[in-house]
PDB file of C-alpha atoms in Angstrom:
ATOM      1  CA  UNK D  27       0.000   0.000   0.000  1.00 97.00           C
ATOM      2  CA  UNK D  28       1.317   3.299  -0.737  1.00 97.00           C
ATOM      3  CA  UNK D  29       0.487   6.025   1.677  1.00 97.00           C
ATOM      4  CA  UNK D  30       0.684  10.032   2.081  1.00 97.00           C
ATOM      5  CA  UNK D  31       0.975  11.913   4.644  1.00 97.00           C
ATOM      6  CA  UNK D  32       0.021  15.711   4.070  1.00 97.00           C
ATOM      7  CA  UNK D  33       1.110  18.239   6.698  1.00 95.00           C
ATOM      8  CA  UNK D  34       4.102  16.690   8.717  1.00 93.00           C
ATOM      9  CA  UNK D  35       3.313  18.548  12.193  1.00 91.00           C
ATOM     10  CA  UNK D  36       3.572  16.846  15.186  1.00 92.00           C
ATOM     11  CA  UNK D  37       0.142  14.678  14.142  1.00 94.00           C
ATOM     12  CA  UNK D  38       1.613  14.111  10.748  1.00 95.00           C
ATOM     13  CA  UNK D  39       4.320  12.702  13.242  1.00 95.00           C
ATOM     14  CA  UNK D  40       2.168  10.429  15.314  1.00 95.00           C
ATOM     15  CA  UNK D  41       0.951   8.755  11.934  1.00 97.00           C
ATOM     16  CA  UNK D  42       4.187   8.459  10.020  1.00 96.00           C
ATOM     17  CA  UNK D  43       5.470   6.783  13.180  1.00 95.00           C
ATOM     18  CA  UNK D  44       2.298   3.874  13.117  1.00 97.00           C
ATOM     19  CA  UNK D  45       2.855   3.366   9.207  1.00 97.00           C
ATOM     20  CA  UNK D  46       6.819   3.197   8.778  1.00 96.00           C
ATOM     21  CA  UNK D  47       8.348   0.547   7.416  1.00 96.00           C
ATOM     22  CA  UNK D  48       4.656  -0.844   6.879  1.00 97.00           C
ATOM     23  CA  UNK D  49       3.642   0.755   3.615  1.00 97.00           C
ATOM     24  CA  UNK D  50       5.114   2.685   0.766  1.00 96.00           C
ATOM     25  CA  UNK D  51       5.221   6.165   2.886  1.00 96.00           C
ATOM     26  CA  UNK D  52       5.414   9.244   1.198  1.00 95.00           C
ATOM     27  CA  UNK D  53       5.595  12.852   3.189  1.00 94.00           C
ATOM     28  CA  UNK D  54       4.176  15.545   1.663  1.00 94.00           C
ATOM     29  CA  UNK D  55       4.168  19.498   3.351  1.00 89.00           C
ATOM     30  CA  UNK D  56       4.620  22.624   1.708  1.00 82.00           C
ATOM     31  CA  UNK D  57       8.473  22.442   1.802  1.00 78.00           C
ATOM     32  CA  UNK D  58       8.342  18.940  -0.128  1.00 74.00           C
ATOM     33  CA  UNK D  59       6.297  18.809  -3.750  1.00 71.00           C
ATOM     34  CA  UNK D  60       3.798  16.195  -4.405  1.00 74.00           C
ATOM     35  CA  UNK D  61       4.604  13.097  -6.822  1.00 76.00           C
ATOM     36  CA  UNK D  62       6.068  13.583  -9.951  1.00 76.00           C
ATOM     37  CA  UNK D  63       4.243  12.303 -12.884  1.00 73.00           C
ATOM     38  CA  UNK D  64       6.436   9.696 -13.684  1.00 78.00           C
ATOM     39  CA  UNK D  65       5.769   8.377  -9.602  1.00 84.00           C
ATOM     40  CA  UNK D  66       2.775   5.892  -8.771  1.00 92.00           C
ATOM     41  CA  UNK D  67       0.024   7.838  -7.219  1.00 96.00           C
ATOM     42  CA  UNK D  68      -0.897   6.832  -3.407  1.00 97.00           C
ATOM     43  CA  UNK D  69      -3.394   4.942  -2.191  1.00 98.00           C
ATOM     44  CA  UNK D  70      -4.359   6.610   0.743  1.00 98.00           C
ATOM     45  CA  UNK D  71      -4.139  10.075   1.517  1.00 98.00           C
ATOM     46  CA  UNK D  72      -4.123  11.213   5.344  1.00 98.00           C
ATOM     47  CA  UNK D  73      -5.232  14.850   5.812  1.00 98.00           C
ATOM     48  CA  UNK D  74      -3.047  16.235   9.054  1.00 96.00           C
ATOM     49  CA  UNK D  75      -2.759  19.998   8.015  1.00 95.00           C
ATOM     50  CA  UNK D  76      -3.766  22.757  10.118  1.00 94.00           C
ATOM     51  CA  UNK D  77      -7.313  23.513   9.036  1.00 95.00           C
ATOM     52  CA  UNK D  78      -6.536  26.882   7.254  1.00 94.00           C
ATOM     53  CA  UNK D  79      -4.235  24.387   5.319  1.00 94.00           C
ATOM     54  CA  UNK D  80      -7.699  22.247   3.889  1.00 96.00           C
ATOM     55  CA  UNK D  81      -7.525  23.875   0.843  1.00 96.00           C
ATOM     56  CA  UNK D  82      -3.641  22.910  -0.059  1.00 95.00           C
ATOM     57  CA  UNK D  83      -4.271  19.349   1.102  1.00 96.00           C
ATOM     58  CA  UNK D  84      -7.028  19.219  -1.286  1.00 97.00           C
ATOM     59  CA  UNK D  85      -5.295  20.316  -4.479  1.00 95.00           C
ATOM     60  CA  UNK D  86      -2.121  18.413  -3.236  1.00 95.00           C
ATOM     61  CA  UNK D  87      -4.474  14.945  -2.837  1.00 96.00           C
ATOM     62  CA  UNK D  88      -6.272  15.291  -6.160  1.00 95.00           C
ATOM     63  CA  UNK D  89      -2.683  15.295  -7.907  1.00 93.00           C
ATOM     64  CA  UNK D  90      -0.963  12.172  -5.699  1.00 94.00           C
ATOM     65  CA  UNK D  91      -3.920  10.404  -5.174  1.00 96.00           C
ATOM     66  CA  UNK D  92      -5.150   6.995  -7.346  1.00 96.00           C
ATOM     67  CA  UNK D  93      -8.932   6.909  -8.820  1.00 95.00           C
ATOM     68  CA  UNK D  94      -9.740   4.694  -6.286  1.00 95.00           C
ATOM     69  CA  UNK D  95      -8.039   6.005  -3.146  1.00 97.00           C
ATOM     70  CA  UNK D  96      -9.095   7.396  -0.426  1.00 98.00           C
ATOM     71  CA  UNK D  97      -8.536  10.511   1.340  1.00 98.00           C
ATOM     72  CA  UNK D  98      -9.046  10.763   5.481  1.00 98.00           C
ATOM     73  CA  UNK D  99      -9.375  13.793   7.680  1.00 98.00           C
ATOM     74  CA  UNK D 100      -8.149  13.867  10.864  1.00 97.00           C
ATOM     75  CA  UNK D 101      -8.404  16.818  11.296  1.00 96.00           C
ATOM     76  CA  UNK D 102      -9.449  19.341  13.964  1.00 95.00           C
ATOM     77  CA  UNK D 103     -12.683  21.548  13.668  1.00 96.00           C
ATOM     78  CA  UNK D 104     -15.550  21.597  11.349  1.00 96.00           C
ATOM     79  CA  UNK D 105     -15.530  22.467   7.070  1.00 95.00           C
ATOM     80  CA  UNK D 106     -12.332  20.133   6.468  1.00 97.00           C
ATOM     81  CA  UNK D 107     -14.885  17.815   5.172  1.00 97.00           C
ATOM     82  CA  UNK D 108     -16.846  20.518   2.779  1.00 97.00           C
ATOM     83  CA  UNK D 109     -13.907  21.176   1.259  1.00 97.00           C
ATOM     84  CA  UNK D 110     -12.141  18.007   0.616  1.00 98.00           C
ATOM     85  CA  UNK D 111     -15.734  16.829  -0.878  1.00 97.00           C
ATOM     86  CA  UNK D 112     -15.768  19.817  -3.335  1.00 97.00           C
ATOM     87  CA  UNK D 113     -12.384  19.208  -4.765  1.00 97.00           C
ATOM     88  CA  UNK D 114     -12.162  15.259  -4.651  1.00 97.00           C
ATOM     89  CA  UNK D 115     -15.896  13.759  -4.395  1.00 96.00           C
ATOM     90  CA  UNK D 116     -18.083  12.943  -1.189  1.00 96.00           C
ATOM     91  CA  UNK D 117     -17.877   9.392  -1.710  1.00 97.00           C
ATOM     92  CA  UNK D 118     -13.956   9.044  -1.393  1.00 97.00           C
ATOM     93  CA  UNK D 119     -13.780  10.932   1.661  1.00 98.00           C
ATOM     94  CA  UNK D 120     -13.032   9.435   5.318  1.00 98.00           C
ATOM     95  CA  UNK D 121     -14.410  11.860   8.061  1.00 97.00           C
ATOM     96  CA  UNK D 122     -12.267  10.942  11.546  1.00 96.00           C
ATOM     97  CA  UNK D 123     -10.905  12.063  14.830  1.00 95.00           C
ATOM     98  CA  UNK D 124      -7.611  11.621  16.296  1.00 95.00           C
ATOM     99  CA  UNK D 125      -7.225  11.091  20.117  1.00 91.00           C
ATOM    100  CA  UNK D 126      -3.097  11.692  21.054  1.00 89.00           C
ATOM    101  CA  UNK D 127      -1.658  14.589  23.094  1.00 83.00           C
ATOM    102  CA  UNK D 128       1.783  15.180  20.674  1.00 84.00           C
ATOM    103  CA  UNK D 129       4.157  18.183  19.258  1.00 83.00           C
ATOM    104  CA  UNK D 130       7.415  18.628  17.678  1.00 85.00           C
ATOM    105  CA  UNK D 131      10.829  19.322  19.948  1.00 82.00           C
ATOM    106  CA  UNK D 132      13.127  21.978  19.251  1.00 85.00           C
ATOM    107  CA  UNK D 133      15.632  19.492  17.754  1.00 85.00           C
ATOM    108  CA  UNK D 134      13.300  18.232  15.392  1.00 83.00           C
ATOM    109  CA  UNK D 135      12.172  14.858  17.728  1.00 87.00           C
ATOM    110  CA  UNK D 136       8.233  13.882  18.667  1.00 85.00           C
ATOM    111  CA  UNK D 137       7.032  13.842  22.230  1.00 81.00           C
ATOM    112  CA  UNK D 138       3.618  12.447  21.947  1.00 81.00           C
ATOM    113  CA  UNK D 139       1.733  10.919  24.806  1.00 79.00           C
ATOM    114  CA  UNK D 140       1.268   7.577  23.515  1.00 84.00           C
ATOM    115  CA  UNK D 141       0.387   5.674  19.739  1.00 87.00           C
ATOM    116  CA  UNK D 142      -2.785   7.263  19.334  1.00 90.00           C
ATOM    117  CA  UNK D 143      -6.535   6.566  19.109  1.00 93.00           C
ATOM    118  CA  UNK D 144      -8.313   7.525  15.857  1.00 96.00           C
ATOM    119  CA  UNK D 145     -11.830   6.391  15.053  1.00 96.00           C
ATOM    120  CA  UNK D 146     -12.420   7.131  10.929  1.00 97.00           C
ATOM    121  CA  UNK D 147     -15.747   6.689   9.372  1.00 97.00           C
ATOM    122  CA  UNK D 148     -16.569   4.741   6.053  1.00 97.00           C
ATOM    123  CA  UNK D 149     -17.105   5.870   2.920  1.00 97.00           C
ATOM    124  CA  UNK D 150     -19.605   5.629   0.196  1.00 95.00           C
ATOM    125  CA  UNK D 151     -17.206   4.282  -2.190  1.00 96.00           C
ATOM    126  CA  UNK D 152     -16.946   0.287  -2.099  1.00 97.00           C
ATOM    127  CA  UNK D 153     -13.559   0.970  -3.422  1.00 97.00           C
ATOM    128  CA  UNK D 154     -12.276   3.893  -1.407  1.00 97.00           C
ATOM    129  CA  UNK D 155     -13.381   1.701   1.629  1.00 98.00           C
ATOM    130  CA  UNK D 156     -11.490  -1.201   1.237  1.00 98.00           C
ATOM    131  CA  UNK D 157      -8.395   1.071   0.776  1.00 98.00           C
ATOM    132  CA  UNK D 158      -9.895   2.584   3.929  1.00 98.00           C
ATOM    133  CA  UNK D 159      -9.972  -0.668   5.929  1.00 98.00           C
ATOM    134  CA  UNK D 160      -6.087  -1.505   4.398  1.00 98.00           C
ATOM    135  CA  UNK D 161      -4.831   1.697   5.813  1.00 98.00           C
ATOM    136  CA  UNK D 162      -6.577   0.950   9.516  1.00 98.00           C
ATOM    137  CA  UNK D 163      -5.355  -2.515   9.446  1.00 98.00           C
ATOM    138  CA  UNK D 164      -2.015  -0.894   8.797  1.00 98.00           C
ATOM    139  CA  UNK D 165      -2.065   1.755  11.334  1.00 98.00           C
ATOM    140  CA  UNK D 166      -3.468  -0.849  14.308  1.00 97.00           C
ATOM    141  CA  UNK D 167      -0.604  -3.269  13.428  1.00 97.00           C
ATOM    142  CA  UNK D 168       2.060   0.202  14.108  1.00 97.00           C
ATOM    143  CA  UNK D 169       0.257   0.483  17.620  1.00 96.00           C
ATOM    144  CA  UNK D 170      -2.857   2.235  17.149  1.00 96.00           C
ATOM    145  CA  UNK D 171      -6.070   1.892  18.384  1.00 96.00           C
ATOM    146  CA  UNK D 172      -8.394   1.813  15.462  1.00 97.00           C
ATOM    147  CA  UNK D 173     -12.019   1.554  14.961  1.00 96.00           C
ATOM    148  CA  UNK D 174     -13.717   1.937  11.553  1.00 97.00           C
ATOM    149  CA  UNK D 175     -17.698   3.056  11.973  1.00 96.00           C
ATOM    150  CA  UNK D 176     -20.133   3.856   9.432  1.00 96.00           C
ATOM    151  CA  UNK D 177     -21.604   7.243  11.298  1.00 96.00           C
ATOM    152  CA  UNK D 178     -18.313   9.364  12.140  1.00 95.00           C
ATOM    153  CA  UNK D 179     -20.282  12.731  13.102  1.00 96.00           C
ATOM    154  CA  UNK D 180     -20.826  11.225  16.784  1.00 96.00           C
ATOM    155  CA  UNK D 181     -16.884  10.912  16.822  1.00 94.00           C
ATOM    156  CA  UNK D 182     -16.241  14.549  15.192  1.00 96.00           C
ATOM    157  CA  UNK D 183     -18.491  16.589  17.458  1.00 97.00           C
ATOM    158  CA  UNK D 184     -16.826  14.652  20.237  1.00 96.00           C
ATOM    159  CA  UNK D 185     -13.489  15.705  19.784  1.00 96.00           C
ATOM    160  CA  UNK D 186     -14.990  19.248  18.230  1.00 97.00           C
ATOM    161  CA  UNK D 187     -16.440  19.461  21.677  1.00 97.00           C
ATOM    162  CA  UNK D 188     -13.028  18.489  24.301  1.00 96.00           C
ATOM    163  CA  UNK D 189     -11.176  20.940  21.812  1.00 96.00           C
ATOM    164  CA  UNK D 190     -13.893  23.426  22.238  1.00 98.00           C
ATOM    165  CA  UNK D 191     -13.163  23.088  25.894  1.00 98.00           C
ATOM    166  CA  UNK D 192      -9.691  22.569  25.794  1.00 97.00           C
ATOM    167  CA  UNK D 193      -8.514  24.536  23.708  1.00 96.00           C
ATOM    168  CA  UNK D 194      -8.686  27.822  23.958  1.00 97.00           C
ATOM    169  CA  UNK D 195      -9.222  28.355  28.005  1.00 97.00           C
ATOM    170  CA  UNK D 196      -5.666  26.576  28.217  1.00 96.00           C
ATOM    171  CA  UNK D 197      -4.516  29.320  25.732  1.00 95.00           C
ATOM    172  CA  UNK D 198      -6.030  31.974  27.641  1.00 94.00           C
ATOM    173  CA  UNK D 199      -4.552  31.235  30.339  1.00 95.00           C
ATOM    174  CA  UNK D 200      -1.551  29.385  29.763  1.00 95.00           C
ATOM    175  CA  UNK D 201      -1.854  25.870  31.233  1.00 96.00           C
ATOM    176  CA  UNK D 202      -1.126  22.422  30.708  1.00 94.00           C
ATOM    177  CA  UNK D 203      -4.161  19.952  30.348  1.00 92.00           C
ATOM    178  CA  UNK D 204      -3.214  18.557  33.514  1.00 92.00           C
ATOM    179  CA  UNK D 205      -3.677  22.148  35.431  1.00 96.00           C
ATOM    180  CA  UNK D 206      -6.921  23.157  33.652  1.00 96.00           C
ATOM    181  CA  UNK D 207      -8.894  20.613  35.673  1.00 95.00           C
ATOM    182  CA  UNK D 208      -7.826  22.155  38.798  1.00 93.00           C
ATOM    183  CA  UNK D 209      -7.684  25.449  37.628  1.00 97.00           C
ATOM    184  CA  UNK D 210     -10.591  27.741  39.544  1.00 97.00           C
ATOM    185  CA  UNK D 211     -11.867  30.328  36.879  1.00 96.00           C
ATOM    186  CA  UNK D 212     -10.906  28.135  33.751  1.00 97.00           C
ATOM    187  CA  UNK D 213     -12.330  24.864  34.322  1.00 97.00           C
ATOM    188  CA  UNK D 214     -16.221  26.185  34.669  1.00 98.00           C
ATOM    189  CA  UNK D 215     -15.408  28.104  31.700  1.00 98.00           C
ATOM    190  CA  UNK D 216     -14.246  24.894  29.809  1.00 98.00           C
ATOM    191  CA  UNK D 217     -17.863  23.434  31.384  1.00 98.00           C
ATOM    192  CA  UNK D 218     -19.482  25.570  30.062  1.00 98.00           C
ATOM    193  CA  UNK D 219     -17.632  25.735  26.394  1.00 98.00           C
ATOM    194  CA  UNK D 220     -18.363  21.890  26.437  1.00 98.00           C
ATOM    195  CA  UNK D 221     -22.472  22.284  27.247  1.00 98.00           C
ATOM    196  CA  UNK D 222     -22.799  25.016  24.673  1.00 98.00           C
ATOM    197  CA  UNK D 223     -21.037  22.753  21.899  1.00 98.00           C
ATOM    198  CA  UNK D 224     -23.438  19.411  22.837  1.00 98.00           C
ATOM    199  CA  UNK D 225     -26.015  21.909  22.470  1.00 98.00           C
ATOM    200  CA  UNK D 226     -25.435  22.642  18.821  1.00 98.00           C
ATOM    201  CA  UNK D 227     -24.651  19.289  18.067  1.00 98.00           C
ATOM    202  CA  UNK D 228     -28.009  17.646  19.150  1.00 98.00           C
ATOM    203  CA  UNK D 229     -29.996  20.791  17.298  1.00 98.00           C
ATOM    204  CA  UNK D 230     -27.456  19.651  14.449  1.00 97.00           C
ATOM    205  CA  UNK D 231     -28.630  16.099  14.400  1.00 97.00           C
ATOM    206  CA  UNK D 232     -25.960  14.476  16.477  1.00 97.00           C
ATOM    207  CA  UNK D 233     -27.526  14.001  20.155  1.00 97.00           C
ATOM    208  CA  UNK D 234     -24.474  14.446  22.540  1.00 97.00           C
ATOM    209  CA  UNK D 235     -25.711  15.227  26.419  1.00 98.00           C
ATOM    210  CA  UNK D 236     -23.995  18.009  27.969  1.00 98.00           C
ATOM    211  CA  UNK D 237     -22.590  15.659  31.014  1.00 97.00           C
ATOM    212  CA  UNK D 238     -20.997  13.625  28.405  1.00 97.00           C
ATOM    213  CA  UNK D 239     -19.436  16.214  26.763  1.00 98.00           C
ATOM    214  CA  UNK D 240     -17.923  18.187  30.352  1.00 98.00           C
ATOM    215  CA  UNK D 241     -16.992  13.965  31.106  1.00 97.00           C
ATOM    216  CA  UNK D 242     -14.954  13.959  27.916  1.00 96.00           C
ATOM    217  CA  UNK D 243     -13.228  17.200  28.338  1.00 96.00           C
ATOM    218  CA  UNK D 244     -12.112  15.916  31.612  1.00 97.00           C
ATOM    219  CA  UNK D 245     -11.268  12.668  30.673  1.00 94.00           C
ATOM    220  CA  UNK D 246      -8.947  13.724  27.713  1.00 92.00           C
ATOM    221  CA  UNK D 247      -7.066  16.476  30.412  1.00 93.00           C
ATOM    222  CA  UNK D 248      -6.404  13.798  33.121  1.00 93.00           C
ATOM    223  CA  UNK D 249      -5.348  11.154  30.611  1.00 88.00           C
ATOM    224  CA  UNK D 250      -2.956  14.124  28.697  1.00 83.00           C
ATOM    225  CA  UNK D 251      -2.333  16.215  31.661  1.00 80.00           C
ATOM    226  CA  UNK D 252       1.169  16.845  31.022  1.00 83.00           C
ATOM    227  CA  UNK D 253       0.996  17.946  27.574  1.00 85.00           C
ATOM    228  CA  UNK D 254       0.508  21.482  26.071  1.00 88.00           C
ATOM    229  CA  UNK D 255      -2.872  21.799  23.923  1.00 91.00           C
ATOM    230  CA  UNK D 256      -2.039  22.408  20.033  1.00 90.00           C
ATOM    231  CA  UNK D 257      -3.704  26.281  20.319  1.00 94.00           C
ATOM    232  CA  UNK D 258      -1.707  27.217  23.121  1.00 94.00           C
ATOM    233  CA  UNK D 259       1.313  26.167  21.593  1.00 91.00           C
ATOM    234  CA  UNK D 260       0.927  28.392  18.295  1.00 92.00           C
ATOM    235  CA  UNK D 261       0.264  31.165  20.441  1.00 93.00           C
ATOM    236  CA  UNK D 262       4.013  30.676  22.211  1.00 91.00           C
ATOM    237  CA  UNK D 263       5.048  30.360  18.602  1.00 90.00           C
ATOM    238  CA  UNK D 264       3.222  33.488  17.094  1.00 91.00           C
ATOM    239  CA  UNK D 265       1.556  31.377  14.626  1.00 91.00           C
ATOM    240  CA  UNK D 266      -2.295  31.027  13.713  1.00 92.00           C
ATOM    241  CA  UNK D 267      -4.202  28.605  15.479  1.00 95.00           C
ATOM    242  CA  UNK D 268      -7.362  26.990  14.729  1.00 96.00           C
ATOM    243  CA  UNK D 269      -9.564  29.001  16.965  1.00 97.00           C
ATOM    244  CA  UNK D 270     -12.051  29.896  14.104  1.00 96.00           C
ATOM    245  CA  UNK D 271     -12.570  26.034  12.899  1.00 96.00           C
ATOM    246  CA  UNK D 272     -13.293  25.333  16.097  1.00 97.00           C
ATOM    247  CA  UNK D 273     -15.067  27.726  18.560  1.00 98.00           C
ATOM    248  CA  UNK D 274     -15.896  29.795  16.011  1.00 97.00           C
ATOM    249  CA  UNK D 275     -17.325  27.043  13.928  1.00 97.00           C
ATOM    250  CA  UNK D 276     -19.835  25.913  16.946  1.00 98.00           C
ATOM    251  CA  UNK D 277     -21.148  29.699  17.501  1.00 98.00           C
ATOM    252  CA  UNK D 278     -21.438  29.549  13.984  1.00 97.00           C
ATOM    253  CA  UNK D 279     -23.382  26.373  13.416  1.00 98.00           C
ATOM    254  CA  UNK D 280     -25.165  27.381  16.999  1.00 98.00           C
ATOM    255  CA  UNK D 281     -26.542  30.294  14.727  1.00 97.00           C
ATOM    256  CA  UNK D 282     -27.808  28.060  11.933  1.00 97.00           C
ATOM    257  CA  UNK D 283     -29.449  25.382  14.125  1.00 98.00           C
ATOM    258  CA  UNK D 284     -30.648  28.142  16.415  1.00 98.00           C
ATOM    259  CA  UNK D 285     -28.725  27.608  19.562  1.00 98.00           C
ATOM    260  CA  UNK D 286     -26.932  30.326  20.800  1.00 96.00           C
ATOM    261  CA  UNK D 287     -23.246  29.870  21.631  1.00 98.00           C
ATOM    262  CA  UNK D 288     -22.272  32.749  23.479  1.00 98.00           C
ATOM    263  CA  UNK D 289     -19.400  31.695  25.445  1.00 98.00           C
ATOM    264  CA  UNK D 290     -17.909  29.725  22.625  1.00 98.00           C
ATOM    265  CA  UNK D 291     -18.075  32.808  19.824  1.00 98.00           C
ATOM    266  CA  UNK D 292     -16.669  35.292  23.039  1.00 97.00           C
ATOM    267  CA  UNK D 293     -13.532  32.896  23.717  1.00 97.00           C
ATOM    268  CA  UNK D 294     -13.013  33.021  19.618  1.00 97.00           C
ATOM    269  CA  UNK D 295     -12.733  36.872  19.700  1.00 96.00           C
ATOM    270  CA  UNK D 296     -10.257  37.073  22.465  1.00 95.00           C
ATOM    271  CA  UNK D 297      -7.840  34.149  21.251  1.00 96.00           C
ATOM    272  CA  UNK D 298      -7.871  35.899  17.902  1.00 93.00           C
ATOM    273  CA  UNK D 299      -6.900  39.282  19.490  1.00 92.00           C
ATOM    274  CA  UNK D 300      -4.834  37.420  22.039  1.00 88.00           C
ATOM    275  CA  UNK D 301      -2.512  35.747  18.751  1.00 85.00           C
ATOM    276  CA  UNK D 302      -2.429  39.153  16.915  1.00 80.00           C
ATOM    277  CA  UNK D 303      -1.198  41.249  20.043  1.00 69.00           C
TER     278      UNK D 303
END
């Protein structure tokens, strides 16, 4: 099977590490050009850009990527799907969520907090699903924990939700996973972040109680405590983070579905004038 990888952050990492020496692996970020034409396009195609990155990735998979390959998302936030669809077909596309606490060391090494839990949904395509099921074979045999499902929305708006949480209150205020759960002013707030965002999923179609989703937050921060959430490391680095695809995403689909999501569009004003300060 040959595989790429596109965006080689610290999750690009986590899955080059599972795959190596399994498959035909080929790394793809915007310092390395896709295949040339004389190269045999990939089979699979794992989406691990930033989400303002979505559109690259989806250029850079229709060019490497076979007729009958499929592409996966593992990405944070919501609209990675929307626009992977529009450039490369629905029916190829695997929607999925990626549960590892990871990022890249100054001298170029990965700290990550273990192999990695994804959960990737199905898709239409009889073909594009059987690569699908090749490629999560592939990754459980590197160490993974893998689980293949025909619904993945439960899964997205899951994670959506702990990084709704997560996210941005550790930015705010600077803290590990670990120290938001015991931190006095940020942990309601990430409470609260969590409710709002089951909210807007259930009016969205995808029931998700609000003690589940504060119980996931929670869960993710004990199990990850140590590490450093992906926001609040781009805002140490100066770089963009993914505040908008994420709580700026749920007050946005709040508005559609008609829930309000105060909190959650408030936290994605101040982390956006926070990063350009």
């Amino acid at each position: 099977m040959r595989v790429a990888i596109l965006g080689m952050g610290a999750i690009g990492h986590v899955v080059a590490r599972a795959l190596e020496g399994r498959v035909d692996l080929v790394r793809v970020d915007r310092t390395r050009s896709p295949l040339s034409a004389s190269e045999r396009p990939v089979d699979a195609a794992v989406v691990c850009v930033k989400t303002y990155g979505t559109g690259w990735a989806a250029e850079t998979a229709a060019r490497v990527l076979a007729p009958d390959g499929v592409v996966v998302t593992i990405q944070n936030g919501l609209g990675n799907y929307e626009v992977l669809s529009a450039r490369l077909g629905a029916d190829r596309i695997s929607v999925g969520a990626i549960y590892v606490g990871a990022r890249l060391l100054p001298d170029g090494s990965l700290f990550a907090t273990g192999a990695g839990r994804v959960e990737l949904g199905r898709p239409r395509s009889g073909a594009a699903a059987a690569r699908l099921e090749e490629l999560a074979s592939t990754l459980a045999e590197g160490g993974m924990s893998v689980s293949v499902v025909d619904d993945p929305w439960p899964s997205v708006w899951r994670k959506l939700s702990v990084n709704a949480a997560m996210n941005p209150t550790t930015a705010i205020f600077r803290l590990t996973n670990g120290e938001l759960l015991d931190h006095p002013a940020a942990r309601p707030i990430s409470d609260e972040l969590a409710r709002e965002t089951a909210r807007v999923a259930t009016a969205a179609g995808v029931p998700f109680p609000e003690d589940e989703a504060i119980a996931a937050w929670r869960d993710v921060a004990a199990k990850l405590g140590a590490n450093r959430s992906s926001m609040l490391q781009d805002l140490e680095a100066g770089k963009r983070t993914e505040i908008d695809a994420i709580n700026g995403a749920v007050a946005r689909e709040g508005r559609r579905v008609g829930v309000a999501a105060p909190l959650n569009e408030a936290v994605s004003i101040l982390v956006e004038a926070v990063s350009k300060a």
